[in-house]
Coordinates of C-alpha atoms and ligand atoms in Angstrom, one line a residue:
X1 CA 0.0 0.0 0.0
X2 CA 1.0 3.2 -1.1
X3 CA 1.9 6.0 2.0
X4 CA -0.4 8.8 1.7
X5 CA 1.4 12.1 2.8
X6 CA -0.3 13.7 5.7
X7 CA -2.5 16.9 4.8
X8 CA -0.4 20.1 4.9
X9 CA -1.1 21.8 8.4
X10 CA -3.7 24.4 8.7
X11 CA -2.4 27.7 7.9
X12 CA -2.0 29.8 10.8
X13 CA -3.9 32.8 9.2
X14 CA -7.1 30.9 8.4
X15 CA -7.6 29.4 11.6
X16 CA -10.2 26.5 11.8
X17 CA -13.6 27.2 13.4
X18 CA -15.4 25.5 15.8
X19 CA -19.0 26.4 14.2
X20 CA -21.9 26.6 16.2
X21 CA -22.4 29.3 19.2
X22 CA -18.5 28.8 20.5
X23 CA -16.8 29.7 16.8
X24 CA -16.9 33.4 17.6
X25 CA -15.4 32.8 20.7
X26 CA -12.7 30.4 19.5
X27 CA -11.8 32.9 16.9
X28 CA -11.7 36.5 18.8
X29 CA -9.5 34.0 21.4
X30 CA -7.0 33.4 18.4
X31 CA -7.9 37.0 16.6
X32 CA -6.4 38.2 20.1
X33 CA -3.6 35.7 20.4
X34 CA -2.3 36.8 17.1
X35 CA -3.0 40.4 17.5
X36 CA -4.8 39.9 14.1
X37 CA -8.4 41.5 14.4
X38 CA -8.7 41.2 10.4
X39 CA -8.7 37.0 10.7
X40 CA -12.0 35.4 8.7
X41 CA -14.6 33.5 10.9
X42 CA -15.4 31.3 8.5
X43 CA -15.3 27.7 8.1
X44 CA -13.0 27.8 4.8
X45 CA -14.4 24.3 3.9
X46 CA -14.1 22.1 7.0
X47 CA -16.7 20.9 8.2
X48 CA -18.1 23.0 11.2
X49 CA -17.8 20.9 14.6
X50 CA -15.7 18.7 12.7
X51 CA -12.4 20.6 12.8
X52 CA -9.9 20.7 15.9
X53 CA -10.9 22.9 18.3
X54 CA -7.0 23.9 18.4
X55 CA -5.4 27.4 19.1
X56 CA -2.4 26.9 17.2
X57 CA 0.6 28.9 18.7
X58 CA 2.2 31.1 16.3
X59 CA 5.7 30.1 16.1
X60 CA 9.1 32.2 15.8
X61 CA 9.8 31.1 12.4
X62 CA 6.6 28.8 11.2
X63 CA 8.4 28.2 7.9
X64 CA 6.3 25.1 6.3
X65 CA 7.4 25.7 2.7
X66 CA 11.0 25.7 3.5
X67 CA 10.9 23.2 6.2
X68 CA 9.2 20.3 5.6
X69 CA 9.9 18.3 8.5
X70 CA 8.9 21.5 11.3
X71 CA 5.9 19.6 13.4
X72 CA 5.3 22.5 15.4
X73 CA 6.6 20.9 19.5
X74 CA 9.4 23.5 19.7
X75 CA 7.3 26.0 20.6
X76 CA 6.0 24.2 23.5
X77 CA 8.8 26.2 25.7
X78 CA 7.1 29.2 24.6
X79 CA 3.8 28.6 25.4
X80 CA 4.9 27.2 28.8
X81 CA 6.6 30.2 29.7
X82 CA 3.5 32.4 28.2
X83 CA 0.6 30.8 30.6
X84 CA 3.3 30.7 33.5
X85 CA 4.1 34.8 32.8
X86 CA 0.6 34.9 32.5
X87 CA -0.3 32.9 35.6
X88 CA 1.9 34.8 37.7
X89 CA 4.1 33.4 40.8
X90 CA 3.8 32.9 43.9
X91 CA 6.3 32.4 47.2
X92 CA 6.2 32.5 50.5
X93 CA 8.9 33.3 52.9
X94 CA 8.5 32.9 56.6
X95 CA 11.3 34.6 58.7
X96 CA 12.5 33.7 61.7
X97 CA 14.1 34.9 64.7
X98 CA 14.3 37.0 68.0
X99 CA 13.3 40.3 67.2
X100 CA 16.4 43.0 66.9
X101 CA 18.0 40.9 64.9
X102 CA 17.4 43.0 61.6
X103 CA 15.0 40.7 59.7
X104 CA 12.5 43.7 58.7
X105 CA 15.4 45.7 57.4
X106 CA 16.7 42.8 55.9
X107 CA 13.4 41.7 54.3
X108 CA 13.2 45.4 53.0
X109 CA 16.6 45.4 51.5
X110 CA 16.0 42.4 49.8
X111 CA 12.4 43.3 47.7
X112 CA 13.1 46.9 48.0
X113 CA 9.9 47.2 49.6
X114 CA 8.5 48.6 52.9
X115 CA 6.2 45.6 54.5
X116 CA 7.1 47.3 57.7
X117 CA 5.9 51.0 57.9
X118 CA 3.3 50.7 60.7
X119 CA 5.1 48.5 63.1
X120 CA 4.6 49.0 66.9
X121 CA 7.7 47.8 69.2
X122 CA 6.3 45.8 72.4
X123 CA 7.8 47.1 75.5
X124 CA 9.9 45.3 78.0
X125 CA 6.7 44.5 80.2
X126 CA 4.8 42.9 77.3
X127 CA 7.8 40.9 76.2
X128 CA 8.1 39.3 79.3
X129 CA 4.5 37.5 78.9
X130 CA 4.7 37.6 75.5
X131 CA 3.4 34.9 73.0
X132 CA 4.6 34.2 69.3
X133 CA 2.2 35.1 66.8
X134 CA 1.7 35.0 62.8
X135 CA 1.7 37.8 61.3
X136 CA 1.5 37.6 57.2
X137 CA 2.0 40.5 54.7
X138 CA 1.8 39.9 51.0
X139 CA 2.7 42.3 48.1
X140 CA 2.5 42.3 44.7
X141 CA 6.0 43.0 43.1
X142 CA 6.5 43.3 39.0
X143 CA 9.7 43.2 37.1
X144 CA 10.1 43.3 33.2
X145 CA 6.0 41.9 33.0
X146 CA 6.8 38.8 35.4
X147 CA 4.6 39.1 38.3
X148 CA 5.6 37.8 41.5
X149 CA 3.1 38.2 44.8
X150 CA 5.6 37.7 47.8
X151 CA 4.2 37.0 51.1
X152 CA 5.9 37.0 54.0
X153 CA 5.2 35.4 57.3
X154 CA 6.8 36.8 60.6
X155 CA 6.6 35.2 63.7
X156 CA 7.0 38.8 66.0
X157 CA 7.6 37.7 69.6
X158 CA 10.0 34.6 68.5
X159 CA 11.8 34.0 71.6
X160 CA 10.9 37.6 73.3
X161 CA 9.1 35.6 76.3
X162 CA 10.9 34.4 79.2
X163 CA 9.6 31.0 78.3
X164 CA 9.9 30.4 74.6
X165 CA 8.2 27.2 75.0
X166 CA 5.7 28.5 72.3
X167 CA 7.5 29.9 70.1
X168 CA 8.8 26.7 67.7
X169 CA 5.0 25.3 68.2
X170 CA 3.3 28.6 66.4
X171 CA 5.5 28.3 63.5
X172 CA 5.3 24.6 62.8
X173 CA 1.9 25.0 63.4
X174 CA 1.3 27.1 60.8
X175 CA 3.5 25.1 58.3
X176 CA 1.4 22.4 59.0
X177 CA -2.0 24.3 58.4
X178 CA -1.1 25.7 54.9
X179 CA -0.2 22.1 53.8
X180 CA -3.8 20.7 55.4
X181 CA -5.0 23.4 53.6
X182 CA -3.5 22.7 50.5
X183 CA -4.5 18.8 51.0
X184 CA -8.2 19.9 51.1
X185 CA -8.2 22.1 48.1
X186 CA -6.6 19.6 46.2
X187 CA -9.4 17.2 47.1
X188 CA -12.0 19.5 46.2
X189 CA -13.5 20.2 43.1
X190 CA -12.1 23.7 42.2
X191 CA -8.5 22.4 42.0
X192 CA -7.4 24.9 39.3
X193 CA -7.5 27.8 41.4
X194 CA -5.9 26.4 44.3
X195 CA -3.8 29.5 46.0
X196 CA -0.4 27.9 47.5
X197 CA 0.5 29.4 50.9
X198 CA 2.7 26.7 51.5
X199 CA 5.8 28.2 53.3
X200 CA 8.5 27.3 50.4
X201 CA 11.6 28.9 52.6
X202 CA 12.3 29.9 56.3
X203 CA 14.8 32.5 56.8
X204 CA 16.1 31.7 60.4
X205 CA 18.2 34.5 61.8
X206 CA 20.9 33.3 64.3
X207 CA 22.3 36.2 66.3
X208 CA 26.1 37.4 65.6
X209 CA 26.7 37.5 69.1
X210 CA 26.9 34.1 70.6
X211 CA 29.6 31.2 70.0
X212 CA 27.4 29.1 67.6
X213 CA 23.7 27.7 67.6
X214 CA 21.6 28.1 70.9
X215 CA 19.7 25.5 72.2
X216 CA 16.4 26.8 71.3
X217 CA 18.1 27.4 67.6
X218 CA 18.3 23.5 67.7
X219 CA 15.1 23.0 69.0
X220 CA 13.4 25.0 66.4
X221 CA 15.5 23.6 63.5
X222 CA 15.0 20.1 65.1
X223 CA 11.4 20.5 64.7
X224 CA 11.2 22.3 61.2
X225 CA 13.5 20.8 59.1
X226 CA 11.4 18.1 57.8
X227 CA 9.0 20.8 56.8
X228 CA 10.3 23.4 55.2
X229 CA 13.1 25.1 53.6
X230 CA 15.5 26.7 56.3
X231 CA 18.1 28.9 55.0
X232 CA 20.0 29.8 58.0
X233 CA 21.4 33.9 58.2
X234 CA 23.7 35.3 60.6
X235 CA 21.9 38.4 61.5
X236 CA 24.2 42.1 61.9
X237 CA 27.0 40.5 60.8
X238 CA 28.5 44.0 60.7
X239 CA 29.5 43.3 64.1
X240 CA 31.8 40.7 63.4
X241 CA 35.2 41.0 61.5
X242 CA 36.0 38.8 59.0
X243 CA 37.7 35.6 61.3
X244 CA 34.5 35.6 63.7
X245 CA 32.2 35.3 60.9
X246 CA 34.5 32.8 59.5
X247 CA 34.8 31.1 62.7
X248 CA 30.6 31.3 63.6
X249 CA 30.1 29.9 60.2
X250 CA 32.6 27.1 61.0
X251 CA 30.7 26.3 64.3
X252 CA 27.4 26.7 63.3
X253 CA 27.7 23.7 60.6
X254 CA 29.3 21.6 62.7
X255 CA 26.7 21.9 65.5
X256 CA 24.1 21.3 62.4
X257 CA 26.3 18.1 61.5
X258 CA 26.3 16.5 65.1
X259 CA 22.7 16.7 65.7
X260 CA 21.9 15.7 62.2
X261 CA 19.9 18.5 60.9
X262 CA 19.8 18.9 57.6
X263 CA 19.0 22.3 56.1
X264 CA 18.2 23.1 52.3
X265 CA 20.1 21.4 50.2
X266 CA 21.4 23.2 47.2
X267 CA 20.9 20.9 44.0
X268 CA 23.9 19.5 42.1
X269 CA 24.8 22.2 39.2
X270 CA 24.0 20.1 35.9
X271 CA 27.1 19.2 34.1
X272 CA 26.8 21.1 30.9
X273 CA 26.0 24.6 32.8
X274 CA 28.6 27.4 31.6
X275 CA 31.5 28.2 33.9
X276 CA 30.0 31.2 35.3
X277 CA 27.0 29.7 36.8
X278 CA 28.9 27.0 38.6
X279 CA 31.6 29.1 39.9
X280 CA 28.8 31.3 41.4
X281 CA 26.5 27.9 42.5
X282 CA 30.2 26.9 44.2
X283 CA 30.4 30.5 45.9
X284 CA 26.8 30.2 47.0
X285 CA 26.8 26.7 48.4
X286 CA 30.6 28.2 50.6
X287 CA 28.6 31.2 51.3
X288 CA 26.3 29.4 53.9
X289 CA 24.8 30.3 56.6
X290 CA 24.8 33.9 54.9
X291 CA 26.0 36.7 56.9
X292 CA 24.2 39.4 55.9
X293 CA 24.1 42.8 56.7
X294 CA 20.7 45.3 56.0
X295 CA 20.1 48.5 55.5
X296 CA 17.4 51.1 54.4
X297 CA 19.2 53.9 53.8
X298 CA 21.2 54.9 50.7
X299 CA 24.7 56.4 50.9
X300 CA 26.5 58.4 48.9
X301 CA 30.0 57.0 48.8
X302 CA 33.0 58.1 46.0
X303 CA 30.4 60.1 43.9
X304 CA 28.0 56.6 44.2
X305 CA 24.6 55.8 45.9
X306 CA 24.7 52.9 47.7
X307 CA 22.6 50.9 49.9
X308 CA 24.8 51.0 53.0
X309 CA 24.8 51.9 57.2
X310 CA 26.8 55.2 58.3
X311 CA 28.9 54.7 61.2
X312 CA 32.1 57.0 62.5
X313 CA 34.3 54.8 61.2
X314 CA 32.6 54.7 57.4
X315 CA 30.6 53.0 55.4
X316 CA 28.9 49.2 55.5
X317 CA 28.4 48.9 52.1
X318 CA 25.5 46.0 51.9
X319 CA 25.6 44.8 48.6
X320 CA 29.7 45.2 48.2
X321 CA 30.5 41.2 49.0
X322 CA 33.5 42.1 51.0
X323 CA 30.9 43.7 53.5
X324 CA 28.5 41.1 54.0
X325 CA 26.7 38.1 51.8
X326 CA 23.5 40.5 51.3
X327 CA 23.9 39.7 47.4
X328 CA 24.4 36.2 47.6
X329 CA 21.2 35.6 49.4
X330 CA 19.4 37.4 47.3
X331 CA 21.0 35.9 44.1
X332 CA 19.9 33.0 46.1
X333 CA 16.7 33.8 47.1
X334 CA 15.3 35.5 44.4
X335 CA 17.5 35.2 40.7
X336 CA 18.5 31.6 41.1
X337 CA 16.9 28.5 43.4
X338 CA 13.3 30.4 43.9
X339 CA 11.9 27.3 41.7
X340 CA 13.9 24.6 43.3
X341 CA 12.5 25.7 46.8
X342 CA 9.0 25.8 45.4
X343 CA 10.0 22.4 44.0
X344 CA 11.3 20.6 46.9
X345 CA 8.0 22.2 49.6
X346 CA 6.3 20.5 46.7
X347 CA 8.0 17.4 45.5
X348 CA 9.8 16.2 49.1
X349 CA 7.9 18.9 52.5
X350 CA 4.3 18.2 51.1
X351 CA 5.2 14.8 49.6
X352 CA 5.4 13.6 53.2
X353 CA 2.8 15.7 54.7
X354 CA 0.4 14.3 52.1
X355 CA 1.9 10.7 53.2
X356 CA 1.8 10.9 56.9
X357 CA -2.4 12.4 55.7
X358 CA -3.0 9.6 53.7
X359 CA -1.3 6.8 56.3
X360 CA -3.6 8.6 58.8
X361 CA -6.9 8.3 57.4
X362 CA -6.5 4.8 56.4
X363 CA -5.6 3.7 59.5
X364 CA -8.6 6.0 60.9
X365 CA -10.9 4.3 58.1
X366 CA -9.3 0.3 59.1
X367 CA -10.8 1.1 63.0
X368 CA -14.2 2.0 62.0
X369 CA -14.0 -1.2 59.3
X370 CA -13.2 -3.0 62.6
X371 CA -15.7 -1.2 64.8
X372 CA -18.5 -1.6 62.4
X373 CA -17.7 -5.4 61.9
X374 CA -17.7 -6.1 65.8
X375 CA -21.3 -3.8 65.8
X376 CA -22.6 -6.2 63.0
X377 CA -21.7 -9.7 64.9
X378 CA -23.2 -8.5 68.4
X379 CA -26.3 -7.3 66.4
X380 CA -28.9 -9.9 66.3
X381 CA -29.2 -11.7 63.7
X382 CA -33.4 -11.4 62.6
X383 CA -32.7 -8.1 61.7
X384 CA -31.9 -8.1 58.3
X385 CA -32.1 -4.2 57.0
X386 CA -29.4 -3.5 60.2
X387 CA -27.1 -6.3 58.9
X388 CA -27.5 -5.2 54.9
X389 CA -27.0 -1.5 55.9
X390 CA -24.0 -2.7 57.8
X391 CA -22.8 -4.9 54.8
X392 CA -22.7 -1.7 52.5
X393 CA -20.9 0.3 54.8
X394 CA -18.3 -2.6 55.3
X395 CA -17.8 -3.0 51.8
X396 CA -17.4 1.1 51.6
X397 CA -15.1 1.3 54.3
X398 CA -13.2 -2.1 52.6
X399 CA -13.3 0.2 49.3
X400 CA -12.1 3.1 51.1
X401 CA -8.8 1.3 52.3
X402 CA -8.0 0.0 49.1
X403 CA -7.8 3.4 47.5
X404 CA -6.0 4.9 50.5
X405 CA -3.1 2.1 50.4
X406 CA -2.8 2.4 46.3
X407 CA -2.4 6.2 47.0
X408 CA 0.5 5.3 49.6
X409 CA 1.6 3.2 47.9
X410 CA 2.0 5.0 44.6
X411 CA 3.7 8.1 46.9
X412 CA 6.0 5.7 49.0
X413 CA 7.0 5.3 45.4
X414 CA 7.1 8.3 43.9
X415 CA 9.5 10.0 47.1
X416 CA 12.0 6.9 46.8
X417 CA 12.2 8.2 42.8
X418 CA 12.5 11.6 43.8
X419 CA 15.4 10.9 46.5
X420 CA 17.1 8.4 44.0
X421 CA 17.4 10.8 41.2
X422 CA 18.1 14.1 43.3
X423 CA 20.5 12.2 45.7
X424 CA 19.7 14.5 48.3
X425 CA 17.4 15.0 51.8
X426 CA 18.3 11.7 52.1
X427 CA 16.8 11.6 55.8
X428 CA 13.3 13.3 54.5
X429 CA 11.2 10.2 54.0
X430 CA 9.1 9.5 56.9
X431 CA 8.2 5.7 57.1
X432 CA 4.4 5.2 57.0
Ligands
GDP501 P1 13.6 42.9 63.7 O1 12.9 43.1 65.0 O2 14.3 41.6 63.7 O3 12.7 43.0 62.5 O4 14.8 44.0 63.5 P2 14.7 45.4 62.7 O5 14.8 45.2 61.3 O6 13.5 46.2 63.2 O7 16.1 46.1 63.3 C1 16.3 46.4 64.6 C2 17.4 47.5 64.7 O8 18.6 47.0 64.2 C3 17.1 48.7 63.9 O9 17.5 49.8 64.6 C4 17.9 48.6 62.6 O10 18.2 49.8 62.1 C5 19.1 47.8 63.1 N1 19.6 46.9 62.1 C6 19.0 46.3 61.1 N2 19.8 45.6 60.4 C7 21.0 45.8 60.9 C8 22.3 45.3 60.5 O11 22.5 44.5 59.6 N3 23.4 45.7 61.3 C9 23.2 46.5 62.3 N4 24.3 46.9 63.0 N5 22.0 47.0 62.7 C10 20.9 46.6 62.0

């Protein structure tokens, strides 16, 4: 048998319409994809319903004559990044810290913002009883059309009481209610406008003052690092000279390393990445815990404004690197790993949230199987509309297991693939 050629594609001028009531739609959809208001409605011979109810992209260089062999699939980068420009982004950032430590100025510096301007300081008296709260503040920032709607969570009281006993409990608390809440949205039915609050990075500020990690540091890290994110930052680092920060640095990962915490990990640079980008991945992953310094003020020093703190002595120069690691994190933060610590609050914090959900509600759903079968033998046995009613809801509980232990299943697998091909947070499976 002879191979037909398939038929030419449909030029992108003419595109096909849908017929009926929807064609006008379909067609002012692509009229204003194409910026062409002067395209024909028509059906141009195909059959109305019949046709693809396709948008077709319009691609850089759709050159069917010339190339014969263009399908059309490498523009699917394209439209990828057009509905995620479109879409927006989203991240949440959760500091951390006693307050003093500079995490509003810092914060500030960073998105050269001012989440901050009505703040009221507590005074020594309310400190004293003081509790940890929440407290969230989201803004909308734009840069070159890419929209990006920050929020950031403080936790303003962190370790001001005398006994800080509450302070690690708000803040996994509230980790742990933005994934429940995620959880139940993405059971529900509207699951394409799900808004993610998930915390994707905690900033925890460790004061420049002490010889390394507190032990309410480790408690808090202890309890969060299975969760979330956790950058750590040495806070006012403008009080330390070069050899203490080196030193703090030095002490602070080995404390980190002897109780087996394990922080964010930065992801392996791929192999064919230019130079550049794994020098600075290298300088980045050296970098950590960031000392930064921050600042709200700009300077004017040698004829140039820069971001900087005024003291008798001169100028703290934030972003200069011999000053503090202010650019780093915010290379880090913002220009480079932003997506990989959206990724792994997806693909490794919520994996196992979801997990420890799932291993919950089956076990929750196996008692009641076993509840309802002891109800149904200790039931006597002339009533037959008890015992069929407790038949069904046996075989619906029995149902309800099934699915719940191919769900855990099909996750316990998933994670193992995930930690396999990332070789990293190799701790971060939780057994279920
Ligand atoms: P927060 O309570 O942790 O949010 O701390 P703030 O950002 O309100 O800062 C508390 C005080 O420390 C303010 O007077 C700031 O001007 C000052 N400050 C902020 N960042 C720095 C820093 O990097 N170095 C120094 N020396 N002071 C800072």
């Amino acid at each position: 048998m002879k191979h037909q050629p398939p038929p030419p594609p449909l030029p992108l001028s003419q595109p096909p319409s849908l017929g009926g009531a929807t064609g006008g739609v379909v067609a002012s959809a692509i009229s204003s994809l194409n910026g062409n208001n002067n395209i024909t409605t028509t059906t141009n011979g195909i059959e109305a319903g019949k046709c693809r109810p396709t948008l077709y992209p319009k691609p850089k260089t759709p050159s069917f004559d010339k190339d014969r062999d263009y399908i059309g699939f490498a523009t699917l980068p394209e439209q990828v990044h057009r509905k995620s420009v479109k879409r927006g982004f989203e991240f949440t950032l959760m500091v951390v810290g006693e307050s003093g430590l500079g995490k509003s100025t810092l914060i500030n510096s960073l998105f050269l913002g001012d989440l901050y301007k009505n703040r009221q300081m507590p005074n020594v008296e309310e400190r004293i009883e003081k509790t940890t709260k929440v407290e969230k503040k989201t803004m909308d920032i734009e840069e070159r059309g890419v929209r990006l709607r920050l929020t950031v969570v403080d936790t303003p009281g962190f370790g001001d009481a005398v006994n800080c006993e509450d302070s690690w409990r708000v803040c996994t608390q509230y980790i742990d209610e933005q994934f429940r809440q995620y959880f139940t949205d993405e059971s529900g039915l509207n699951r394409r406008n799900i808004q993610d609050n998930r915390v994707h990075c905690c900033l925890y500020f460790v004061p420049p003052w002490g010889h390394s990690l507190r032990q309410m540091d480790l408690d808090l890290i202890r309890r969060l690092h299975r969760k979330v994110n956790i950058v750590l930052v040495i806070g006012k680092a403008d009080c330390l000279n070069k050899q203490e920060v080196r030193k703090l640095k030095e002490r602070i990962l080995q404390d980190l390393e002897d109780n087996h915490i394990q922080l964010y990990q930065f992801p392996e640079c791929d192999s064919d990445e230019d130079e550049d980008f794994k020098q600075q991945d290298r300088e980045l992953k050296a970098s950590i815990p960031f000392a930064v310094v921050g600042s709200n003020t700009i300077l004017e020093v040698a004829g140039k404004k820069v971001r900087g703190r005024q003291y008798p002595w001169g100028v703290v120069n934030v972003e200069d690197p011999e000053h503090s690691d202010f650019i780093k994190l915010r290379t880090f933060l913002i220009s480079t790993h932003m997506q990989d610590l959206k990724d792994t609050t997806q693909d490794v914090h919520y994996e196992n949230f979801r997990a420890q959900c799932i291993s919950q509600i089956s076990q929750h759903a196996l008692r009641e199987r076993g509840k309802l079968k002891r109800d149904s033998i200790s039931s006597t046995n002339g009533f037959d509309a008890a015992i069929s009613e407790t038949d069904r809801l046996l075989l619906q509980k029995d149902e309800e297991i099934r699915r719940m232990q191919d769900m855990l299943t099909q996750m316990q697998e998933k994670l193992k693939q995930t930690h396999l091909m990332e070789m990293k947070k190799n701790d971060s499976v939780i057994d279920v």
